[in-house]
mmCIF file of C-alpha atoms and ligand atoms in Angstrom:
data_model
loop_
_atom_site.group_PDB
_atom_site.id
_atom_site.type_symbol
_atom_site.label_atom_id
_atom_site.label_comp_id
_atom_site.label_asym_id
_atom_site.label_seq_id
_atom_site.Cartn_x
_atom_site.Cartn_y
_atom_site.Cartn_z
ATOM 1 C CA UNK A 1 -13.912 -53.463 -20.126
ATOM 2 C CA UNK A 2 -11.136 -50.720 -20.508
ATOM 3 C CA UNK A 3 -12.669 -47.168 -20.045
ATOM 4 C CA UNK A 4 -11.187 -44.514 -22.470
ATOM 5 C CA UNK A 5 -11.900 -40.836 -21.005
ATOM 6 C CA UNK A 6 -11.913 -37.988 -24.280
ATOM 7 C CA UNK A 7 -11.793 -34.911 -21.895
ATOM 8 C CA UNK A 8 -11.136 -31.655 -24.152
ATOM 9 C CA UNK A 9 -12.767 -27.905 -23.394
ATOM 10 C CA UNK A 10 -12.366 -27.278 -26.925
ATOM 11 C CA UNK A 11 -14.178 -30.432 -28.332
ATOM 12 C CA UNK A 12 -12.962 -32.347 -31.688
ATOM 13 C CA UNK A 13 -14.557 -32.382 -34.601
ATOM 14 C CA UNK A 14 -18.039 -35.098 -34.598
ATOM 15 C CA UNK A 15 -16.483 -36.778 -37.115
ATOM 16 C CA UNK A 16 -13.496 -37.239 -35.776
ATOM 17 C CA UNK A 17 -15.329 -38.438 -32.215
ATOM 18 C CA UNK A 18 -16.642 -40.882 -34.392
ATOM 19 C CA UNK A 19 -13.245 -42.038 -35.487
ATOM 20 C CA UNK A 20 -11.856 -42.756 -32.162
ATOM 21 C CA UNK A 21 -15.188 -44.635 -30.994
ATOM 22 C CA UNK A 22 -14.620 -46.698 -33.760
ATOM 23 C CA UNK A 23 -11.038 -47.635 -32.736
ATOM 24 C CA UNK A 24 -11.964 -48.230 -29.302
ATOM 25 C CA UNK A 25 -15.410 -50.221 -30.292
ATOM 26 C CA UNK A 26 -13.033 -52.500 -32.195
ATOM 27 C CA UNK A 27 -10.540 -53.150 -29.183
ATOM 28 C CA UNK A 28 -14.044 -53.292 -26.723
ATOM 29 C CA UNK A 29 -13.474 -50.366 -24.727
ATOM 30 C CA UNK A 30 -15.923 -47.912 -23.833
ATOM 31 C CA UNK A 31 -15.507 -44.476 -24.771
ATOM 32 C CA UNK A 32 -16.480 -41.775 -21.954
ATOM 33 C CA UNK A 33 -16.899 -38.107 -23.170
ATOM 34 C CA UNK A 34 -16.415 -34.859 -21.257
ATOM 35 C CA UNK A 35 -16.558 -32.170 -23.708
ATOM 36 C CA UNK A 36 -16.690 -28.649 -23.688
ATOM 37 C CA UNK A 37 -16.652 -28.744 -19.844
ATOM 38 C CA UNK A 38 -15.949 -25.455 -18.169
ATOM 39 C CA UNK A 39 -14.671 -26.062 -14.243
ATOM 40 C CA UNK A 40 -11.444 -28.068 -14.134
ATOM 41 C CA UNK A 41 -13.600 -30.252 -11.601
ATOM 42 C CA UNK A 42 -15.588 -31.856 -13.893
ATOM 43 C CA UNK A 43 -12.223 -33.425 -15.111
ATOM 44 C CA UNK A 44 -11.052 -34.052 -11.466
ATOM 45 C CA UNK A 45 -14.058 -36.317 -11.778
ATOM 46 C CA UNK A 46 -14.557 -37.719 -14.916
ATOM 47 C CA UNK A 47 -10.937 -39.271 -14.679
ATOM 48 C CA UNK A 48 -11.756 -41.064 -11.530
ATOM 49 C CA UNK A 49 -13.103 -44.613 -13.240
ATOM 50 C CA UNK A 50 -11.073 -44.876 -16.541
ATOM 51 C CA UNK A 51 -8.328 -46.562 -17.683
ATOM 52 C CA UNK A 52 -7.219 -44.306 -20.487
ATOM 53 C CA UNK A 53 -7.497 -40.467 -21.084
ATOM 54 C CA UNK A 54 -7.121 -38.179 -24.403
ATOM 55 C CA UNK A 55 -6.625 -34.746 -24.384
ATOM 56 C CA UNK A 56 -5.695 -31.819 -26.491
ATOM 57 C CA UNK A 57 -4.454 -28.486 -24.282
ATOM 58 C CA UNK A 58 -6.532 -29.655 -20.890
ATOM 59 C CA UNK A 59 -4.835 -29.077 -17.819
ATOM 60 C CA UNK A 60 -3.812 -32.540 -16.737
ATOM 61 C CA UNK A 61 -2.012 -31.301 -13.659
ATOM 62 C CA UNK A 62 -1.909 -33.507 -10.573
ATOM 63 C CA UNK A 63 -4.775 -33.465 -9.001
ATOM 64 C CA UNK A 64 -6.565 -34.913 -11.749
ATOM 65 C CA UNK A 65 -3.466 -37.439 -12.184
ATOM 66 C CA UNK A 66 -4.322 -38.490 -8.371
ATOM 67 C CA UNK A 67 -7.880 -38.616 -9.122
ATOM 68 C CA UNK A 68 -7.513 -41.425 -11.460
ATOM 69 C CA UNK A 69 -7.835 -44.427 -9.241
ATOM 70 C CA UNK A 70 -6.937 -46.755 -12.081
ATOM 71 C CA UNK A 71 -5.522 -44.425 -14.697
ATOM 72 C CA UNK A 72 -2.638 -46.188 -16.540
ATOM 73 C CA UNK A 73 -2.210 -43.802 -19.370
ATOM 74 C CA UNK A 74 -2.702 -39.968 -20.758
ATOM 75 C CA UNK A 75 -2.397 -39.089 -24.330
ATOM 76 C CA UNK A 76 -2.513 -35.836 -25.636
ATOM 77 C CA UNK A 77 -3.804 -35.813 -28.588
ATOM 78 C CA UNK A 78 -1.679 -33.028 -30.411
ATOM 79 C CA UNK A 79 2.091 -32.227 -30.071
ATOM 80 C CA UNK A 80 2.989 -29.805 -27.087
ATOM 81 C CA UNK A 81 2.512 -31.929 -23.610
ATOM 82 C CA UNK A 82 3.389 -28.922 -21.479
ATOM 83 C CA UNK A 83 -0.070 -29.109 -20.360
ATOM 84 C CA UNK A 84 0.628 -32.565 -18.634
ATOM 85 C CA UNK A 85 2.293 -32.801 -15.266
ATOM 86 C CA UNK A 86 4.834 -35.161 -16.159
ATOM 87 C CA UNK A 87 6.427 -35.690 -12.845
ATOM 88 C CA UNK A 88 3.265 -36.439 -10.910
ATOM 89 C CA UNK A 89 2.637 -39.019 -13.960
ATOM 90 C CA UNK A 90 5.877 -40.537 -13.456
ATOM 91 C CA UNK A 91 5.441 -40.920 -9.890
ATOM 92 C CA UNK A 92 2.248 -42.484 -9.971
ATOM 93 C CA UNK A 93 3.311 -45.048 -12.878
ATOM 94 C CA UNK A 94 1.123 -43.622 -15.993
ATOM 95 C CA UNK A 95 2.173 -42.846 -19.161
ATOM 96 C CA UNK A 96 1.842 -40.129 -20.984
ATOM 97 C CA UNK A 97 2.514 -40.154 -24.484
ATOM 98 C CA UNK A 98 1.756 -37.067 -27.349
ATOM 99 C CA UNK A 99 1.116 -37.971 -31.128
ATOM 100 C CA UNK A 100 3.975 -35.945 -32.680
ATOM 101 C CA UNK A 101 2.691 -34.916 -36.477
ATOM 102 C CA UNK A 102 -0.864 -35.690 -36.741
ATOM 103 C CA UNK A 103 -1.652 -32.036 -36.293
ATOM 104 C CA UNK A 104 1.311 -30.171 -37.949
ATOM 105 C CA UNK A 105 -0.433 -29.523 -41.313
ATOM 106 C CA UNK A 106 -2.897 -27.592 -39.919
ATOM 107 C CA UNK A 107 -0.803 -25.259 -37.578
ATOM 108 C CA UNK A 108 1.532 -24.698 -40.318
ATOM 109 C CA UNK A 109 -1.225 -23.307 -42.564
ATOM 110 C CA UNK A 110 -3.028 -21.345 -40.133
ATOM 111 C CA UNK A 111 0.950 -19.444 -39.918
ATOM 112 C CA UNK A 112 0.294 -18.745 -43.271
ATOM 113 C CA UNK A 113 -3.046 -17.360 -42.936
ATOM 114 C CA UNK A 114 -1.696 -14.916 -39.968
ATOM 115 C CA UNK A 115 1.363 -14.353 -41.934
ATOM 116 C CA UNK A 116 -0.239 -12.998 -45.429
ATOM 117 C CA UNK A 117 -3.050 -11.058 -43.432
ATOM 118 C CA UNK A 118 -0.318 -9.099 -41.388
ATOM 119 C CA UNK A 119 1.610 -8.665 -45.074
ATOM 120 C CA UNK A 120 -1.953 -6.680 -46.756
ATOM 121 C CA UNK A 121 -1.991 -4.834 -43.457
ATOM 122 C CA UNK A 122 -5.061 -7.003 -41.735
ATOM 123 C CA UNK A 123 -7.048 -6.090 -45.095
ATOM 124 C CA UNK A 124 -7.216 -2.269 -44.013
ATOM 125 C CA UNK A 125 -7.326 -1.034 -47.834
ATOM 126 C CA UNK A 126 -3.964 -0.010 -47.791
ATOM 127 C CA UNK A 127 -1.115 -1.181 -50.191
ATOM 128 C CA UNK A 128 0.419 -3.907 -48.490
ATOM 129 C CA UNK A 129 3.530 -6.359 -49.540
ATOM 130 C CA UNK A 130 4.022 -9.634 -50.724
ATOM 131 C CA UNK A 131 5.585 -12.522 -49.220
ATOM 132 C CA UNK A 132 7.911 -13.749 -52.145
ATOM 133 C CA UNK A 133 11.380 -12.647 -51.879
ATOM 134 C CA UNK A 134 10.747 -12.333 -48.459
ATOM 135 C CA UNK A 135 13.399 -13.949 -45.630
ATOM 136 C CA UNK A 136 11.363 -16.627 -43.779
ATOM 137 C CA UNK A 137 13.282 -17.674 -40.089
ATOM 138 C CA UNK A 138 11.873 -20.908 -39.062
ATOM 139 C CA UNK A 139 12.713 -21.077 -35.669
ATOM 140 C CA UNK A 140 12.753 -25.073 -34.351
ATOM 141 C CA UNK A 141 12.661 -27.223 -37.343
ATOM 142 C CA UNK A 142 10.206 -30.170 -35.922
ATOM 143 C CA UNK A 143 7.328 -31.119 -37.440
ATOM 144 C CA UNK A 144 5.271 -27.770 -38.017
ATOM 145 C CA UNK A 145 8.554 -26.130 -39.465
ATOM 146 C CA UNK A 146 8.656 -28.529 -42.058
ATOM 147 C CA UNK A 147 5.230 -28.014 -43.199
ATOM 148 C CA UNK A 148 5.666 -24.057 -43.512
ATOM 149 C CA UNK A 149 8.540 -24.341 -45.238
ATOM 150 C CA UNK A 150 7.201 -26.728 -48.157
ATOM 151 C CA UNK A 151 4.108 -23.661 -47.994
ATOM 152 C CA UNK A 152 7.136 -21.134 -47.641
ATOM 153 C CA UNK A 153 8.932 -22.897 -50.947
ATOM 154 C CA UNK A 154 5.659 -21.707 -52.825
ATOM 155 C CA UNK A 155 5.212 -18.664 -52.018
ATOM 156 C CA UNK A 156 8.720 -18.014 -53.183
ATOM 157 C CA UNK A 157 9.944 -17.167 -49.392
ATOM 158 C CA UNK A 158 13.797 -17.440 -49.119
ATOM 159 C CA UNK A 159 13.951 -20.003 -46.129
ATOM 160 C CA UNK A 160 16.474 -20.353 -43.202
ATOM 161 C CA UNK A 161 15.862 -22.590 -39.727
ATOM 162 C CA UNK A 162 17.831 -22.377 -36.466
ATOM 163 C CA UNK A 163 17.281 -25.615 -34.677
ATOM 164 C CA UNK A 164 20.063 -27.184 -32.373
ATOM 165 C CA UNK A 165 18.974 -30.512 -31.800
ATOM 166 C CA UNK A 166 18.285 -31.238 -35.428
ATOM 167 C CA UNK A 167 21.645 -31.423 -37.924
ATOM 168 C CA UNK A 168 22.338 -28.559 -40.185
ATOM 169 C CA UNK A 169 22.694 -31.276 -42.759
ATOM 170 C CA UNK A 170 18.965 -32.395 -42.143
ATOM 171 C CA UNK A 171 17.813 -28.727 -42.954
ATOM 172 C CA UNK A 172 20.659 -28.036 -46.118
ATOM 173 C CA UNK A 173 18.889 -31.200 -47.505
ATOM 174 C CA UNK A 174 15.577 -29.586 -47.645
ATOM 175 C CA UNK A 175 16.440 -26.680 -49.345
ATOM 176 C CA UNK A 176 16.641 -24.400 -46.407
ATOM 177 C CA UNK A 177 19.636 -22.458 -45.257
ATOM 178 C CA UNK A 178 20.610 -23.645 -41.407
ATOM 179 C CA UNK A 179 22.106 -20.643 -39.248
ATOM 180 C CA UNK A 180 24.018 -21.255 -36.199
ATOM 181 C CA UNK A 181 22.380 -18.791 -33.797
ATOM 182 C CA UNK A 182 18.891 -17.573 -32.769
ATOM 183 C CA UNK A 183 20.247 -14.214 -32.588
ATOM 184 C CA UNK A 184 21.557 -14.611 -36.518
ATOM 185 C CA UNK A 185 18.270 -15.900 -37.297
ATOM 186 C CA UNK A 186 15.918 -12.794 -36.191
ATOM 187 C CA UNK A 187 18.821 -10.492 -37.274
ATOM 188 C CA UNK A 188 18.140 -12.048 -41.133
ATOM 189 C CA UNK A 189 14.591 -12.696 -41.593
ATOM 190 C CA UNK A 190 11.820 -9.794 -42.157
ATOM 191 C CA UNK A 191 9.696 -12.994 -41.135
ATOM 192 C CA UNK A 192 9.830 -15.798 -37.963
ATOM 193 C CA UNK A 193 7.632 -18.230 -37.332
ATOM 194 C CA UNK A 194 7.869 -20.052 -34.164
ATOM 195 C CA UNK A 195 7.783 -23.531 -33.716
ATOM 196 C CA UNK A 196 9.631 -24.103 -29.920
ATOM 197 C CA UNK A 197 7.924 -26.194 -27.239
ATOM 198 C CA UNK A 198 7.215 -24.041 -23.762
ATOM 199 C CA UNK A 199 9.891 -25.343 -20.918
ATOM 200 C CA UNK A 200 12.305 -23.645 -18.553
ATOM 201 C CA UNK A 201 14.541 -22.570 -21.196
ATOM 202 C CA UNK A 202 12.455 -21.293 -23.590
ATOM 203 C CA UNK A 203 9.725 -19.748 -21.226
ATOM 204 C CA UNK A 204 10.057 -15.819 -22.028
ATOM 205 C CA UNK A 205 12.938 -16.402 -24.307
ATOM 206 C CA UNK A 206 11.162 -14.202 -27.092
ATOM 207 C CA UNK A 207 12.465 -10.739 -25.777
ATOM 208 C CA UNK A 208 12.800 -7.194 -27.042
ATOM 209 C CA UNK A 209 16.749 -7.919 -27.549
ATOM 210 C CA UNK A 210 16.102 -10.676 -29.760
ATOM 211 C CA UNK A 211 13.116 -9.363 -31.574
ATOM 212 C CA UNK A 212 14.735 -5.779 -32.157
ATOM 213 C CA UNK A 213 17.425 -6.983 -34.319
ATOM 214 C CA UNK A 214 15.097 -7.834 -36.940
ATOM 215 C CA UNK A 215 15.096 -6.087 -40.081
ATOM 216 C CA UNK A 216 12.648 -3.628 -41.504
ATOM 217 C CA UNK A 217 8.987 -5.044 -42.149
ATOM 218 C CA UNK A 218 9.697 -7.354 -38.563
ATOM 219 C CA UNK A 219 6.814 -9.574 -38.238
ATOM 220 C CA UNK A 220 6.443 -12.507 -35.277
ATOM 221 C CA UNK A 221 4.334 -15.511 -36.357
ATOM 222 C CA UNK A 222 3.382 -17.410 -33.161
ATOM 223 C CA UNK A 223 1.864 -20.912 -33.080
ATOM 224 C CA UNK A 224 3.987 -22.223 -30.676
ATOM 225 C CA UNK A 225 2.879 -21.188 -26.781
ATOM 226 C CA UNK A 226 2.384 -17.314 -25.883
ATOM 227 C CA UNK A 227 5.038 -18.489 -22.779
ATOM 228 C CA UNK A 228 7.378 -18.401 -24.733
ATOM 229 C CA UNK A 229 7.599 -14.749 -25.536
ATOM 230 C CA UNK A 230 8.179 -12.144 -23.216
ATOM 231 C CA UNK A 231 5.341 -10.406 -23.317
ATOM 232 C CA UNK A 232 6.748 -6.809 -22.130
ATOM 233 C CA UNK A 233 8.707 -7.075 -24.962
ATOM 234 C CA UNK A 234 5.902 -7.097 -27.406
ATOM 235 C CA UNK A 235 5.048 -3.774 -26.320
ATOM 236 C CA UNK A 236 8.428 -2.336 -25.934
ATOM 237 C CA UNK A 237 8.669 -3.609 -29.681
ATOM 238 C CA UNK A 238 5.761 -2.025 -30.840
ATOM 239 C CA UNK A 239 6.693 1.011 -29.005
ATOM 240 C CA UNK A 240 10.014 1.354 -30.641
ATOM 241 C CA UNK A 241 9.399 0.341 -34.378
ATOM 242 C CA UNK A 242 6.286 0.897 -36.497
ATOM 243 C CA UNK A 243 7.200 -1.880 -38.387
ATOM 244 C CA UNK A 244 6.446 -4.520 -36.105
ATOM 245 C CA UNK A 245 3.955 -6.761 -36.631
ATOM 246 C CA UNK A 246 2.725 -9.722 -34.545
ATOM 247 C CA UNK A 247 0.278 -12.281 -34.725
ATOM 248 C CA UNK A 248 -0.153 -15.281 -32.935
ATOM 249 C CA UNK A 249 -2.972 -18.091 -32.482
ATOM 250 C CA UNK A 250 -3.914 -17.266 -28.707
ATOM 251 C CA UNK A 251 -3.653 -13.637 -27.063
ATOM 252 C CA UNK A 252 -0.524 -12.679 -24.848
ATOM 253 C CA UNK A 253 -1.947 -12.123 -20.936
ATOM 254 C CA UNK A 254 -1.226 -8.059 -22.016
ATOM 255 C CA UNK A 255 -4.049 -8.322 -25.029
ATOM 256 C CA UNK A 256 -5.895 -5.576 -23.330
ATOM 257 C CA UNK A 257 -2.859 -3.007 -23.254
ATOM 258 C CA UNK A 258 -1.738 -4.312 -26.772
ATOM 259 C CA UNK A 259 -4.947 -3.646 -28.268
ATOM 260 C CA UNK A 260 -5.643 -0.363 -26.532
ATOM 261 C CA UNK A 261 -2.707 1.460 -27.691
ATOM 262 C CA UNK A 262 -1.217 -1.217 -31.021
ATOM 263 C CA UNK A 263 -4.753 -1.117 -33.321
ATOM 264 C CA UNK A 264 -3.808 -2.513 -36.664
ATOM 265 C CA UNK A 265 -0.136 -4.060 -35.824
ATOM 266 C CA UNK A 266 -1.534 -7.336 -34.582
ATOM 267 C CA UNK A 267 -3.749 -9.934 -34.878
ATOM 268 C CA UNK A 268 -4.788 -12.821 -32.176
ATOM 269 C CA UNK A 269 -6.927 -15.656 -32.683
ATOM 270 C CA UNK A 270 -9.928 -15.517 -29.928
ATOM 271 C CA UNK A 271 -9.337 -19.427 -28.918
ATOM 272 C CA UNK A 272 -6.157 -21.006 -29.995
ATOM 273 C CA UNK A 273 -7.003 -22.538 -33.210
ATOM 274 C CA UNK A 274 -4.035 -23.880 -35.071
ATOM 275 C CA UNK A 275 -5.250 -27.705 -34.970
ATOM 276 C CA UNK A 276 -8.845 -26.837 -35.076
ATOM 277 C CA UNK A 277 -9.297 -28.660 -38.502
ATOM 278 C CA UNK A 278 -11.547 -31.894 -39.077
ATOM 279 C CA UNK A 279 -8.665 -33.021 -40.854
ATOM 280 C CA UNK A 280 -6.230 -32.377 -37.663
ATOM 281 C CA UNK A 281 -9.251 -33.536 -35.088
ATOM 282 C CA UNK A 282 -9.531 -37.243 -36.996
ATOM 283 C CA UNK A 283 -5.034 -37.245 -37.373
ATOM 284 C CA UNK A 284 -4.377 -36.476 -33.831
ATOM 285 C CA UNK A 285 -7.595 -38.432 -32.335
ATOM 286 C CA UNK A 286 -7.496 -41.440 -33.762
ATOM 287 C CA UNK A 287 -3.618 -42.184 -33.436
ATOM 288 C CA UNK A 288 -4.220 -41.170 -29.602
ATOM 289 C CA UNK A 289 -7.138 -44.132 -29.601
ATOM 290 C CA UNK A 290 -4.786 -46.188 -31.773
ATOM 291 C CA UNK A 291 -2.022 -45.495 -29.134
ATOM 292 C CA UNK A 292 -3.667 -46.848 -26.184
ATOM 293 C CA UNK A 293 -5.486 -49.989 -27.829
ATOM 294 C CA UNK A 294 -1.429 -50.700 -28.719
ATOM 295 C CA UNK A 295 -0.539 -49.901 -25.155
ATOM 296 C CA UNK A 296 -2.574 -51.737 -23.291
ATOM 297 C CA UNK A 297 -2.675 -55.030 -25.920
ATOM 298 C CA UNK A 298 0.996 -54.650 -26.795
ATOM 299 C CA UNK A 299 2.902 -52.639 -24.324
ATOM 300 C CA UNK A 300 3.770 -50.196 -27.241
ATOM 301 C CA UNK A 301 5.461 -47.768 -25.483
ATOM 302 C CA UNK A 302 6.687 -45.599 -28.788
ATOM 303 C CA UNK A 303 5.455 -42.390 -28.060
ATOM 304 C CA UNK A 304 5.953 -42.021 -24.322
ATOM 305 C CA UNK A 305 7.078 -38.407 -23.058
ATOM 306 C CA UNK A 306 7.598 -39.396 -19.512
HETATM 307 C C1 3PG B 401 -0.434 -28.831 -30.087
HETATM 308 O O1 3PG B 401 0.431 -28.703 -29.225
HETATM 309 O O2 3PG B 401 -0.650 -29.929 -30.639
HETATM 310 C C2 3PG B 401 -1.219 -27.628 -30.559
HETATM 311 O O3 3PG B 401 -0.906 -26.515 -29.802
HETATM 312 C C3 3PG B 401 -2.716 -27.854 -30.633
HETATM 313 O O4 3PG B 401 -3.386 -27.742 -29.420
HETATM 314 P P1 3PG B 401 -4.948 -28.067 -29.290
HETATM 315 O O5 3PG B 401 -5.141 -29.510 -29.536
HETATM 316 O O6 3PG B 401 -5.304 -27.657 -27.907
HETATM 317 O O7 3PG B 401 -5.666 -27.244 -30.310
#
């Protein structure tokens, strides 16, 4: 009997649990749960008789890679796999696959949440602004762009999206205005959400020169990876214009200087919470089950990162 390990610190939903038990009840595997676990050991060990692991943003680095004696495949259950240590998966054979989409809804409305709390000033009593007429810079047009633009259409946002892998075409076609360079898109848009996986390139590619050529009213929407901004430029930015706003769903390492001397420019979300939705939980759960019944019974490959 295949085992399937569902190790995640920040546990799914019950009901979506339920959902993947049921998937892997109907294949006949055996679903083995490490949840809310707090020492990266307790992984290390848990992976060490299965067959199969999901995951959402746990570490699997490679130790626990090497730990699995049998372990033929990882699937992160959620988009970003930067949290997977693809090379030691490729050199020990095992797959590791993400399930691109499942939990895009979600993220895109908790930008939304962030973005009209910074516009009514965190709720502070104070006249605020509104979001319509406002520029909207999507910045990576995957999956979660997509979804904040169709909530960006309406609010009455005007939208624009700088993404070089995907054709300007694509973008034209959904009623959003493609621009040719990063540095054109933060120098148009009062608003930019963030949508760009964390890798060498983009790792601290957020950075004061970039971010000051914003206009007036500059606000950062972050539910993409806090690596990717520079995180001295946050402050710089706040240092230099009053305007700036940022919010993102997990706090930059500096949290403790931001907050001591930014109070009322920012807002970060205590534990990253963009797919923390039942609806998100069953989405990116289940297909992760679903993923690795069709791997192991069909060779389905689709979805493989690695
Ligand atoms: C993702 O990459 O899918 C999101 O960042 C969600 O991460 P989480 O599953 O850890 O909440």
């Amino acid at each position: 009997m295949k085992k399937v390990l569902v190790a995640t610190d920040k546990p799914f939903a019950p009901v979506a649990v339920q959902g993947i038990k049921k998937v892997l009840d109907q294949a006949g595997y055996e679903l083995v749960l490490l949840e809310g676990y707090t020492a990266q050991s307790d992984f290390v060990n848990a992976v060490k008789d299965v067959d199969a692991v999901i995951i959402r943003s746990d570490k699997a680095d490679k130790e626990v890679l090497n730990s699995g004696n049998r372990l033929k495949i990882v699937v992160r259950a959620g988009a970003g796999y930067d949290n997977i240590d693809l090379q030691a998966a490729t050199e020990k054979g095992i797959v590791a696959m993400n399930t691109p989409g499942q939990n895009s809804n979600a993220v895109a409305e908790l930008a939304f949440g962030m973005m009209v709390s910074a516009a009514r000033g965190f709720y502070n009593g104070k006249s605020g602004s509104e979001l319509r007429d406002k520029n909207l810079g999507i910045h990576a047009y995957g999956n979660v762009g997509k979804y904040v633009a169709e909530i960006a259409k309406g609010f009455g946002m005007k939208l624009f999206a700088f993404d070089p892998f995907v054709p300007a075409e694509t973008i034209r076609k959904d009623g959003i205005e493609p621009l040719n360079s990063v540095e054109e898109l933060y120098s148009k848009c009062q608003y930019v959400s963030l949508h760009i996986p964390a890798n060498d390139k983009t790792k601290k590619s957020i950075n004061f020169e970039l971010l000051s050529k914003m206009p007036k009213g500059a606000t950062l929407v972050n539910t993409a990876r806090k690596e990717v901004i520079c995180e001295n430029s946050l402050v710089q930015m706040f240092e230099a214009r009053s305007d700036f706003r940022y919010v993102s769903d997990i706090a930059p390492d500096n949290a403790e200087e931001i907050s001591a001397k930014f109070s009322g420019k920012f807002f970060f979300t205590p534990k990253k919470m963009g797919a923390q939705t039942e609806e998100a939980n069953i989405n990116a759960g289940i297909a992760a089950a679903k993923q690795i019944v069709d791997f192991f019974e069909k060779g389905d490959i689709k979805f493989k990162v690695n």
